[in-house]
Tab-separated table of N, CA and C in Angstrom:
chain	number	residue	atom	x	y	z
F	8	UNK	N	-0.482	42.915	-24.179
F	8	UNK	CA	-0.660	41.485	-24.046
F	8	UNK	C	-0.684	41.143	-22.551
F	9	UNK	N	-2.002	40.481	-22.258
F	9	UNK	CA	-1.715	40.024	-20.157
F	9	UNK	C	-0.951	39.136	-20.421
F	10	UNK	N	-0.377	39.118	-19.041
F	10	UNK	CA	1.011	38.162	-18.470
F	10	UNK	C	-0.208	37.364	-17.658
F	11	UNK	N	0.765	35.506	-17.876
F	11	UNK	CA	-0.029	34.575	-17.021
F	11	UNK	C	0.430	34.554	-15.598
F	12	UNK	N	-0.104	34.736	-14.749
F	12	UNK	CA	-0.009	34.442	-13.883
F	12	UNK	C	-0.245	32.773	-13.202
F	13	UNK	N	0.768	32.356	-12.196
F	13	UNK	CA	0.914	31.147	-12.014
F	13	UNK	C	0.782	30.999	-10.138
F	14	UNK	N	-0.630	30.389	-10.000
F	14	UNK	CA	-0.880	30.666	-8.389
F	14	UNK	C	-0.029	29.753	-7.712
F	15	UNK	N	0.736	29.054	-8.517
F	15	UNK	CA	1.599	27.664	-7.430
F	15	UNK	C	2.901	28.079	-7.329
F	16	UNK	N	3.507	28.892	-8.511
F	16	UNK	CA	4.597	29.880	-8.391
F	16	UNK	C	4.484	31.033	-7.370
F	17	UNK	N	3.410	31.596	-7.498
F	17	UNK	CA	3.240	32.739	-7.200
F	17	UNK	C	3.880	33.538	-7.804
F	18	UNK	N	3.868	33.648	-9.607
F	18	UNK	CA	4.578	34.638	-10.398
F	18	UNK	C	4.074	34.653	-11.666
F	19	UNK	N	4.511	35.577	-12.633
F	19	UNK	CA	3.718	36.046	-13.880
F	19	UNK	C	4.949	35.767	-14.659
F	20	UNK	N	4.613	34.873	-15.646
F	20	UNK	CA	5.188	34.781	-16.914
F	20	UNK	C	5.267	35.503	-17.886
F	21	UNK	N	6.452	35.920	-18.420
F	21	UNK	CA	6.771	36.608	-19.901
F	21	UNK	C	5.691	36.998	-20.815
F	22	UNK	N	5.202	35.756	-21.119
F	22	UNK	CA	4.226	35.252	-22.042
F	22	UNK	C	3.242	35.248	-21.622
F	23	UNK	N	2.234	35.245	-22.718
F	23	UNK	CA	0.743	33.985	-22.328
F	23	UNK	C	0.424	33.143	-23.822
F	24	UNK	N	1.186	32.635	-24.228
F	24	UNK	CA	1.079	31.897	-25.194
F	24	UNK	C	1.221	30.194	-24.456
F	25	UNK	N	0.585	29.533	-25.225
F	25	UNK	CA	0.562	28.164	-25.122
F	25	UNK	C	1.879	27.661	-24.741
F	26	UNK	N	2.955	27.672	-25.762
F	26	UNK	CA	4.216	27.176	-25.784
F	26	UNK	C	5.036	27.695	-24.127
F	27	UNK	N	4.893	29.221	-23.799
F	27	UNK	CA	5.479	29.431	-22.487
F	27	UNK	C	4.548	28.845	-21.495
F	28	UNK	N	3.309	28.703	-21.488
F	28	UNK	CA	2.432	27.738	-20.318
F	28	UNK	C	2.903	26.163	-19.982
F	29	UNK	N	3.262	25.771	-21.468
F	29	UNK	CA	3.771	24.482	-21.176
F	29	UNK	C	5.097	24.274	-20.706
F	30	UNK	N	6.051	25.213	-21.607
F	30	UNK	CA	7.466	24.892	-20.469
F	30	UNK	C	7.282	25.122	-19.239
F	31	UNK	N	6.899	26.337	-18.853
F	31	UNK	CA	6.647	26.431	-17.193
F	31	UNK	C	6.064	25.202	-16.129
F	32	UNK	N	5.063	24.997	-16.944
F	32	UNK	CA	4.527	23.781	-16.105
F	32	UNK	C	4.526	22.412	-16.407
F	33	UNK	N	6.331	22.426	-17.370
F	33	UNK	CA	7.292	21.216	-17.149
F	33	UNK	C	8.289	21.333	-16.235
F	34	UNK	N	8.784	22.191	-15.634
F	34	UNK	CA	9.824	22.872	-14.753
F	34	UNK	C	10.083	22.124	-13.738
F	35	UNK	N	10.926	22.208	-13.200
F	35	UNK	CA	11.123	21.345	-11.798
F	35	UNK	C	10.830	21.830	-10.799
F	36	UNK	N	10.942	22.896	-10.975
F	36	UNK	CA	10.092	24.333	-9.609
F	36	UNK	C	8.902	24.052	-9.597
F	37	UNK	N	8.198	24.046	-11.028
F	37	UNK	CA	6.785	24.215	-10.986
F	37	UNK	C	5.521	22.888	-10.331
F	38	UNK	N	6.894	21.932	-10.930
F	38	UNK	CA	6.351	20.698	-10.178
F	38	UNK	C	6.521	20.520	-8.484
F	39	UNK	N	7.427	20.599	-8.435
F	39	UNK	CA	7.721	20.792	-6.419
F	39	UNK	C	6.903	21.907	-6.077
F	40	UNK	N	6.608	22.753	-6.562
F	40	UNK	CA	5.500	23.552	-6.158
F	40	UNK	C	4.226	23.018	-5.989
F	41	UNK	N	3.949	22.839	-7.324
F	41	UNK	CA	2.403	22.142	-7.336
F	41	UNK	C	2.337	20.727	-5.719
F	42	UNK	N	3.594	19.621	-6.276
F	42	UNK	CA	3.300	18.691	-5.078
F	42	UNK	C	3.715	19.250	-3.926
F	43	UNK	N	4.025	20.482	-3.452
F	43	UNK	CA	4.123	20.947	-1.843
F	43	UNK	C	2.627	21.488	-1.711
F	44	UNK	N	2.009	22.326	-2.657
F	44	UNK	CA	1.050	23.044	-2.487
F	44	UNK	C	-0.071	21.887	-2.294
F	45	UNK	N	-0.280	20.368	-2.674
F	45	UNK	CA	-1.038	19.578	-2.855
F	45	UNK	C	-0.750	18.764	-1.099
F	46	UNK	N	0.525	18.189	-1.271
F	46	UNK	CA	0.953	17.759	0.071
F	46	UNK	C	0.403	18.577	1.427
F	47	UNK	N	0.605	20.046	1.052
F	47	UNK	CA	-0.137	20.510	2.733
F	47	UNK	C	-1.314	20.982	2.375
F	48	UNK	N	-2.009	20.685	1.563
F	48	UNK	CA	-3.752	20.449	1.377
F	48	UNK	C	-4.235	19.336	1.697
F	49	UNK	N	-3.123	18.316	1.779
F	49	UNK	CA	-3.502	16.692	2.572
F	49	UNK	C	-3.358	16.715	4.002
F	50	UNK	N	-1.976	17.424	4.089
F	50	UNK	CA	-1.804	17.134	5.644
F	50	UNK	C	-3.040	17.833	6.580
F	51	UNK	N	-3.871	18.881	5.860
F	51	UNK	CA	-4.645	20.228	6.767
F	51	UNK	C	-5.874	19.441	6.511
F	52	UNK	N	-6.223	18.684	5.729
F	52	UNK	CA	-7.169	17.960	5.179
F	52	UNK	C	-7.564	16.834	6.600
F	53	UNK	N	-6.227	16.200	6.485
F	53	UNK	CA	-6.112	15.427	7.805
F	53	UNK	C	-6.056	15.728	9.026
F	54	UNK	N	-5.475	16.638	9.222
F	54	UNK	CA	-5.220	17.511	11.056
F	54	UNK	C	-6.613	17.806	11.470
F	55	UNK	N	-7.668	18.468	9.529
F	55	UNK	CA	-9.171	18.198	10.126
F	55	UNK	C	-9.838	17.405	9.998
F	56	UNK	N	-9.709	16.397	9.625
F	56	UNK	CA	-10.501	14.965	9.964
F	56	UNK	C	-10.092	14.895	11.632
F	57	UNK	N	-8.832	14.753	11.642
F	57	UNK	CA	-8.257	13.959	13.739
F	57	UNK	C	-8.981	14.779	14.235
F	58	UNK	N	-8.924	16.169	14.214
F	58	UNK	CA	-9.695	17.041	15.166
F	58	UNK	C	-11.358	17.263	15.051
F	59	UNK	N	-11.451	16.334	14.175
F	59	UNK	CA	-12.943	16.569	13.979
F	59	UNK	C	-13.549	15.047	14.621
F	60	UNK	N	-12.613	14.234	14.414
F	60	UNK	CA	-12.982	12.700	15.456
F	60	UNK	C	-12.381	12.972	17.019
F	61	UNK	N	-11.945	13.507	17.383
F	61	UNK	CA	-11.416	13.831	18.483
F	61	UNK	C	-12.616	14.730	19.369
F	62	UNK	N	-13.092	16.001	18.575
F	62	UNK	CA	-14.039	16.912	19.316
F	62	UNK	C	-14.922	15.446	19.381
F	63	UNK	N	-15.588	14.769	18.755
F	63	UNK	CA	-16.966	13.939	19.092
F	63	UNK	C	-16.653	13.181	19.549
F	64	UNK	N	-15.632	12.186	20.168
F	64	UNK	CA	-15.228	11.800	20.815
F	64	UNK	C	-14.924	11.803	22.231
F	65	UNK	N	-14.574	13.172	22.429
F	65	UNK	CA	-14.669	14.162	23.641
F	65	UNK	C	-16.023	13.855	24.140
F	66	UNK	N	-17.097	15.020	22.954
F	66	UNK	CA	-18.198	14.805	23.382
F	66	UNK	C	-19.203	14.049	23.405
F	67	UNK	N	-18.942	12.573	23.649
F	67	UNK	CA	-19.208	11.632	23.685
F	67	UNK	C	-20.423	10.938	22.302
F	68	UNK	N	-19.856	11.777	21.325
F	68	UNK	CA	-20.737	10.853	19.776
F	68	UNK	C	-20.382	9.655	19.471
F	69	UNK	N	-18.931	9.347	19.383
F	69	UNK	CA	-18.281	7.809	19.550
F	69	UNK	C	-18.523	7.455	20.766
F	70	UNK	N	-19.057	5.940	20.479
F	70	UNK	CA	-18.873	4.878	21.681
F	70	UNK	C	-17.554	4.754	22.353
F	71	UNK	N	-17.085	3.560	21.260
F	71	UNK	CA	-15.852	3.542	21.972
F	71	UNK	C	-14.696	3.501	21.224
F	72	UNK	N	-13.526	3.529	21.684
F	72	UNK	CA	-12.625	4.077	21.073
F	72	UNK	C	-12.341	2.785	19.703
F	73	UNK	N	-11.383	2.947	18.592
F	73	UNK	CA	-11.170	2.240	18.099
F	73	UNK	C	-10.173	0.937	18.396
F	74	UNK	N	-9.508	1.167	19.444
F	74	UNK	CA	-8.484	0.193	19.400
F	74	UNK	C	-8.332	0.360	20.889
F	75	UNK	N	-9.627	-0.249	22.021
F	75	UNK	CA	-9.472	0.431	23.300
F	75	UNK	C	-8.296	-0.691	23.923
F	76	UNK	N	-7.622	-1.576	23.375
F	76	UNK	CA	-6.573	-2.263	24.208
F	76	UNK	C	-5.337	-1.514	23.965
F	77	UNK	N	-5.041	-0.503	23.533
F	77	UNK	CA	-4.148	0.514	23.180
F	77	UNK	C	-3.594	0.166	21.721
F	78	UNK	N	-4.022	-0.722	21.361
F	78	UNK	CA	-3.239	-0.512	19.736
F	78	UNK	C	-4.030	-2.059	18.699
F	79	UNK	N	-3.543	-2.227	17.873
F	79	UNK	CA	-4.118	-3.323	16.861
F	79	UNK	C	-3.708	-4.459	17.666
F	80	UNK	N	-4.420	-5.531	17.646
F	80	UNK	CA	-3.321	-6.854	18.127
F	80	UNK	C	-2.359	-6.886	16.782
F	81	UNK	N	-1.545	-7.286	17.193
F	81	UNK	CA	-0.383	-7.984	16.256
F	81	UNK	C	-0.712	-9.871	16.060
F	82	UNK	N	-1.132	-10.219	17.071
F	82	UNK	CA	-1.028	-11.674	16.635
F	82	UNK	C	-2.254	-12.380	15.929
F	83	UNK	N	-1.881	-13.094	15.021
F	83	UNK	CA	-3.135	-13.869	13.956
F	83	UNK	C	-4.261	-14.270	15.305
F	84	UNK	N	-5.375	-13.764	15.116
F	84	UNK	CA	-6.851	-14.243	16.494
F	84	UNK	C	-7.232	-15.688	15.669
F	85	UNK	N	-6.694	-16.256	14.639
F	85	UNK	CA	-6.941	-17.823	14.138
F	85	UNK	C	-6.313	-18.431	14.540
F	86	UNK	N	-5.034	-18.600	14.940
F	86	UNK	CA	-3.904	-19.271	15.507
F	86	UNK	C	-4.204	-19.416	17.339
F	87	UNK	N	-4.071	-20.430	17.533
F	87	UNK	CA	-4.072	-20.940	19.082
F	87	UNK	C	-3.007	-20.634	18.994
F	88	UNK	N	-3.518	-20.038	21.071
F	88	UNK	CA	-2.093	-20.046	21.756
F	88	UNK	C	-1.094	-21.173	21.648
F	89	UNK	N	0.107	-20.480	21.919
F	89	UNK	CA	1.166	-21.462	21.791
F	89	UNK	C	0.891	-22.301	23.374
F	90	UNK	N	1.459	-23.653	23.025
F	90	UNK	CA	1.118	-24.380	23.981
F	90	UNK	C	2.203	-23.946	25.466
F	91	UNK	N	2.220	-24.359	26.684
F	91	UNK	CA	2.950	-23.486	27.831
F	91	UNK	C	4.831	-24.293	27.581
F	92	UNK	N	5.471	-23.385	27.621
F	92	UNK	CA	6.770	-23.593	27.201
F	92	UNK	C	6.972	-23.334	25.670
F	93	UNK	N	5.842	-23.548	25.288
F	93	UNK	CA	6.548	-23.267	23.210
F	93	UNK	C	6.691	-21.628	23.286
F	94	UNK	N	7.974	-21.619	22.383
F	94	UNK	CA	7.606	-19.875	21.830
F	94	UNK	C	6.303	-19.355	21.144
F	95	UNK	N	5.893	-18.422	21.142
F	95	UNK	CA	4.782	-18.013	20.523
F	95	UNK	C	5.519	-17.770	18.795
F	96	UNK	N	4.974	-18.011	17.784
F	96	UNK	CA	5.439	-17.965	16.808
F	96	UNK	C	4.291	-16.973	15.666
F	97	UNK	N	4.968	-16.032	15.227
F	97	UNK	CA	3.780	-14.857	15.004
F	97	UNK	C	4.334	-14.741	13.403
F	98	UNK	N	2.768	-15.216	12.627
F	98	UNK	CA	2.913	-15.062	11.166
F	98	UNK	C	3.400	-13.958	10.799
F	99	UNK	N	4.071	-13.780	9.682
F	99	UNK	CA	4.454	-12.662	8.756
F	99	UNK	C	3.028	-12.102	8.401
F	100	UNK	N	1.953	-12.154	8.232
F	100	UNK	CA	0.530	-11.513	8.123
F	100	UNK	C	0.029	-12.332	8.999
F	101	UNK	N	-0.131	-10.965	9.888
F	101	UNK	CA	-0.969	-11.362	11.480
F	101	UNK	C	-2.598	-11.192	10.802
F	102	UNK	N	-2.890	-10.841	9.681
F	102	UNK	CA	-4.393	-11.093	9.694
F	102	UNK	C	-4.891	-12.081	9.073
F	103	UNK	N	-4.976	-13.307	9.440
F	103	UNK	CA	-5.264	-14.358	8.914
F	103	UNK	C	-4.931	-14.635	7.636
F	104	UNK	N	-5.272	-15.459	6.552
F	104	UNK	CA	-4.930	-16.164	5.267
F	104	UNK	C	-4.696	-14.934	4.437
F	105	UNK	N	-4.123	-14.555	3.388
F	105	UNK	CA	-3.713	-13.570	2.549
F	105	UNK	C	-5.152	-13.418	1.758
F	106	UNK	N	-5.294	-12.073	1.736
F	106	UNK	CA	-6.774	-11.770	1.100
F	106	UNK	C	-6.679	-12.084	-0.508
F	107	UNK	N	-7.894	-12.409	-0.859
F	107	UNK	CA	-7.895	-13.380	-2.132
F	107	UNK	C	-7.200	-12.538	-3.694
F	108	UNK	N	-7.388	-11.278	-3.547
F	108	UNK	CA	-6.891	-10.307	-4.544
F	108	UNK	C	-5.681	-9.809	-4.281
F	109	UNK	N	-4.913	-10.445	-2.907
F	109	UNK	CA	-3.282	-9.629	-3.108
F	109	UNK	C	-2.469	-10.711	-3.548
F	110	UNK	N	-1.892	-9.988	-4.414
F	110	UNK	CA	-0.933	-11.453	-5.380
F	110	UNK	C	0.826	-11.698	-4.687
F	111	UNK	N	1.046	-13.096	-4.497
F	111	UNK	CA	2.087	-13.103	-4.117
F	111	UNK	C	3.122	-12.173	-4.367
F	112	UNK	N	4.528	-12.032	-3.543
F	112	UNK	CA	5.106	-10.928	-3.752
F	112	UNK	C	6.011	-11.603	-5.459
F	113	UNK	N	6.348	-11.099	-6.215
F	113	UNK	CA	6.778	-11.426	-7.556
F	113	UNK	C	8.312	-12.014	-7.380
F	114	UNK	N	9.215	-11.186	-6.320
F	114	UNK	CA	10.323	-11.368	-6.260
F	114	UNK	C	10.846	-12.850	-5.149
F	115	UNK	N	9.610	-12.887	-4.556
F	115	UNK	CA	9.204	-14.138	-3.297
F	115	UNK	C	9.680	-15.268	-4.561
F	116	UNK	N	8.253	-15.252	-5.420
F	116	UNK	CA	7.695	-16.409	-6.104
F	116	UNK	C	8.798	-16.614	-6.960
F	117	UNK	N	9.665	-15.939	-7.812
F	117	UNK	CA	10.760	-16.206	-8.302
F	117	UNK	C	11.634	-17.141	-7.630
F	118	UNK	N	12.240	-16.854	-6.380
F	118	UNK	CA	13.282	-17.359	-5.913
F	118	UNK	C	12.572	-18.537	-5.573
F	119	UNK	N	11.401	-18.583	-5.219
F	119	UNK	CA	10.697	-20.198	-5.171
F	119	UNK	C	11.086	-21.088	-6.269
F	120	UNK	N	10.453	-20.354	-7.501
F	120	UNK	CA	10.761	-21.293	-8.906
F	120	UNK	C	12.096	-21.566	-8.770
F	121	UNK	N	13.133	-20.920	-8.618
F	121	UNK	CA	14.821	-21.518	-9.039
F	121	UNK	C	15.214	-22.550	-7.916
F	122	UNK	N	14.406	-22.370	-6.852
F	122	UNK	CA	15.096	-23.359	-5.765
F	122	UNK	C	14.069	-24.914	-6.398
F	123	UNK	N	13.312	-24.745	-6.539
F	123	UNK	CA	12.825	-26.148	-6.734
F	123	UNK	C	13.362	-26.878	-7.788
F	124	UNK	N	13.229	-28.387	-7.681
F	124	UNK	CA	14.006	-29.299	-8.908
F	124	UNK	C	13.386	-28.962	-10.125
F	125	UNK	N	13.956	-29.445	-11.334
F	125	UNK	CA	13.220	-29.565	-12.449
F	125	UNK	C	11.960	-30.584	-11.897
F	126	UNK	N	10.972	-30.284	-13.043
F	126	UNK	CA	10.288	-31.503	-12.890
F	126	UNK	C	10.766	-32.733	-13.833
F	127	UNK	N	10.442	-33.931	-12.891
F	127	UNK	CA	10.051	-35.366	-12.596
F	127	UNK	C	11.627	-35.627	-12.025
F	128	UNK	N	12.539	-34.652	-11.546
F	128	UNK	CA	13.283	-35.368	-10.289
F	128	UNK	C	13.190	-35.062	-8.939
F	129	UNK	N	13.474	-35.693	-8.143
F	129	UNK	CA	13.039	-35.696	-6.852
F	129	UNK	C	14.194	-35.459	-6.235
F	130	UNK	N	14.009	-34.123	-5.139
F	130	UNK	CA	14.787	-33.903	-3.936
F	130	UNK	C	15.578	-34.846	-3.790
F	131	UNK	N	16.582	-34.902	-3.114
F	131	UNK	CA	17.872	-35.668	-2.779
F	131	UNK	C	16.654	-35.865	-1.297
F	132	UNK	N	16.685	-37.832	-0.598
F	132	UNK	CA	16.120	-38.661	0.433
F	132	UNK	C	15.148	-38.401	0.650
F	133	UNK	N	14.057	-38.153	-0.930
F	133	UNK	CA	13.034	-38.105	-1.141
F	133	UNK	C	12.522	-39.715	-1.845
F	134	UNK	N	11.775	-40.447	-1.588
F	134	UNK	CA	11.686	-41.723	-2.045
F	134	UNK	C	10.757	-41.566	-3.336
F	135	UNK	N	10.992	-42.260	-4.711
F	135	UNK	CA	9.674	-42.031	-5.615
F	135	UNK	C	8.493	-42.834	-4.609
F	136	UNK	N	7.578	-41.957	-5.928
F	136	UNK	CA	5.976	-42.615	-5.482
F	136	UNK	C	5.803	-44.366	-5.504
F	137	UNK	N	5.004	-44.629	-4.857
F	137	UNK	CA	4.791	-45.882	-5.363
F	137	UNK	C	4.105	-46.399	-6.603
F	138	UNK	N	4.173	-47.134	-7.330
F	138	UNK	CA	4.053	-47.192	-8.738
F	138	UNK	C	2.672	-48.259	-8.443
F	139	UNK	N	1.413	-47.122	-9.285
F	139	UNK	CA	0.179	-48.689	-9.475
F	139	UNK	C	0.185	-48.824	-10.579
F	140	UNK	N	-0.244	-50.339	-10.595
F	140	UNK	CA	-0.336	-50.898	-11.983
F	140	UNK	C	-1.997	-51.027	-11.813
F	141	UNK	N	-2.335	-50.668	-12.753
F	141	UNK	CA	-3.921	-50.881	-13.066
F	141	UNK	C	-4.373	-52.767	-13.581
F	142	UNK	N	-5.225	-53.008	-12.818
F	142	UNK	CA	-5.528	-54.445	-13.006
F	142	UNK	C	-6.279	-54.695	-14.307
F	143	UNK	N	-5.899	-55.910	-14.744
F	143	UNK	CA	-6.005	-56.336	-15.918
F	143	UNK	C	-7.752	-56.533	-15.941
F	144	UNK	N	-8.530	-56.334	-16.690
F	144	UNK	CA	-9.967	-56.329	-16.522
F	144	UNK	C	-10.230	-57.745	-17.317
F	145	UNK	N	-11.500	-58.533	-16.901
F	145	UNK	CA	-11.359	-59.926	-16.893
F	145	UNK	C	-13.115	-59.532	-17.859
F	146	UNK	N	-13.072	-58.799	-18.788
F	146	UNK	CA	-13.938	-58.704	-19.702
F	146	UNK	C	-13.949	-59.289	-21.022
């Protein structure tokens, strides 16, 4: 009977039946194996992408660099400067308005709902609305 061999173990199982393939590759070894063996197929994946934008870069295939002021701005480019003496005051998302598909944070919007009143009472030295009366129609 062949023995399975397991390339993420690097070892041969007892068996080669179905039932020993599957415990093995429920294992906790077998899994930290597999995601180390996957993890530095990303990282080598990546070291050759940088070094592969880096050589053309060198040799002048890129224009110019991506971020030639040395890094991302941080501050919202929609927001005017702060006026001379104000602090500069820098949004929690420096890239303008929240993009239309990211949904508020869930745990944000909660604590919103409990702080606000029930509805139809009003904040404490909040004045009600002013009340219209609709005019009597002379039909």
């Amino acid at each position: 009977m062949p023995k399975y061999y397991c390339d993420y173990c690097d070892t041969y199982l007892t068996h080669d039946s179905p039932s020993v393939r599957k415990t093995h590759c429920q294992g906790r070894k077998h899994k930290e194996n597999v995601r180390d063996y996957y993890q530095k197929w990303m990282e080598e994946q990546a070291q050759k992408l940088i070094d592969q934008t880096t050589a053309a870069y060198k040799s002048g295939k890129l224009g110019n660099p991506p971020f030639p002021m040395g890094g991302p701005r941080l501050i919202n480019p929609t927001m005017p400067p702060p006026r001379p003496g104000m602090p500069a005051i820098v949004s929690p998302w420096p890239f303008g308005p929240l993009p239309p598909r990211m949904p508020p944070n869930p745990a944000v919007m909660a604590a919103m709902m409990a702080m606000r009143p029930p509805l139809g009472v009003l904040p404490p030295g909040i004045p009600p609305p002013p009340t219209v009366i609709p005019k009597p129609s002379n039909e």
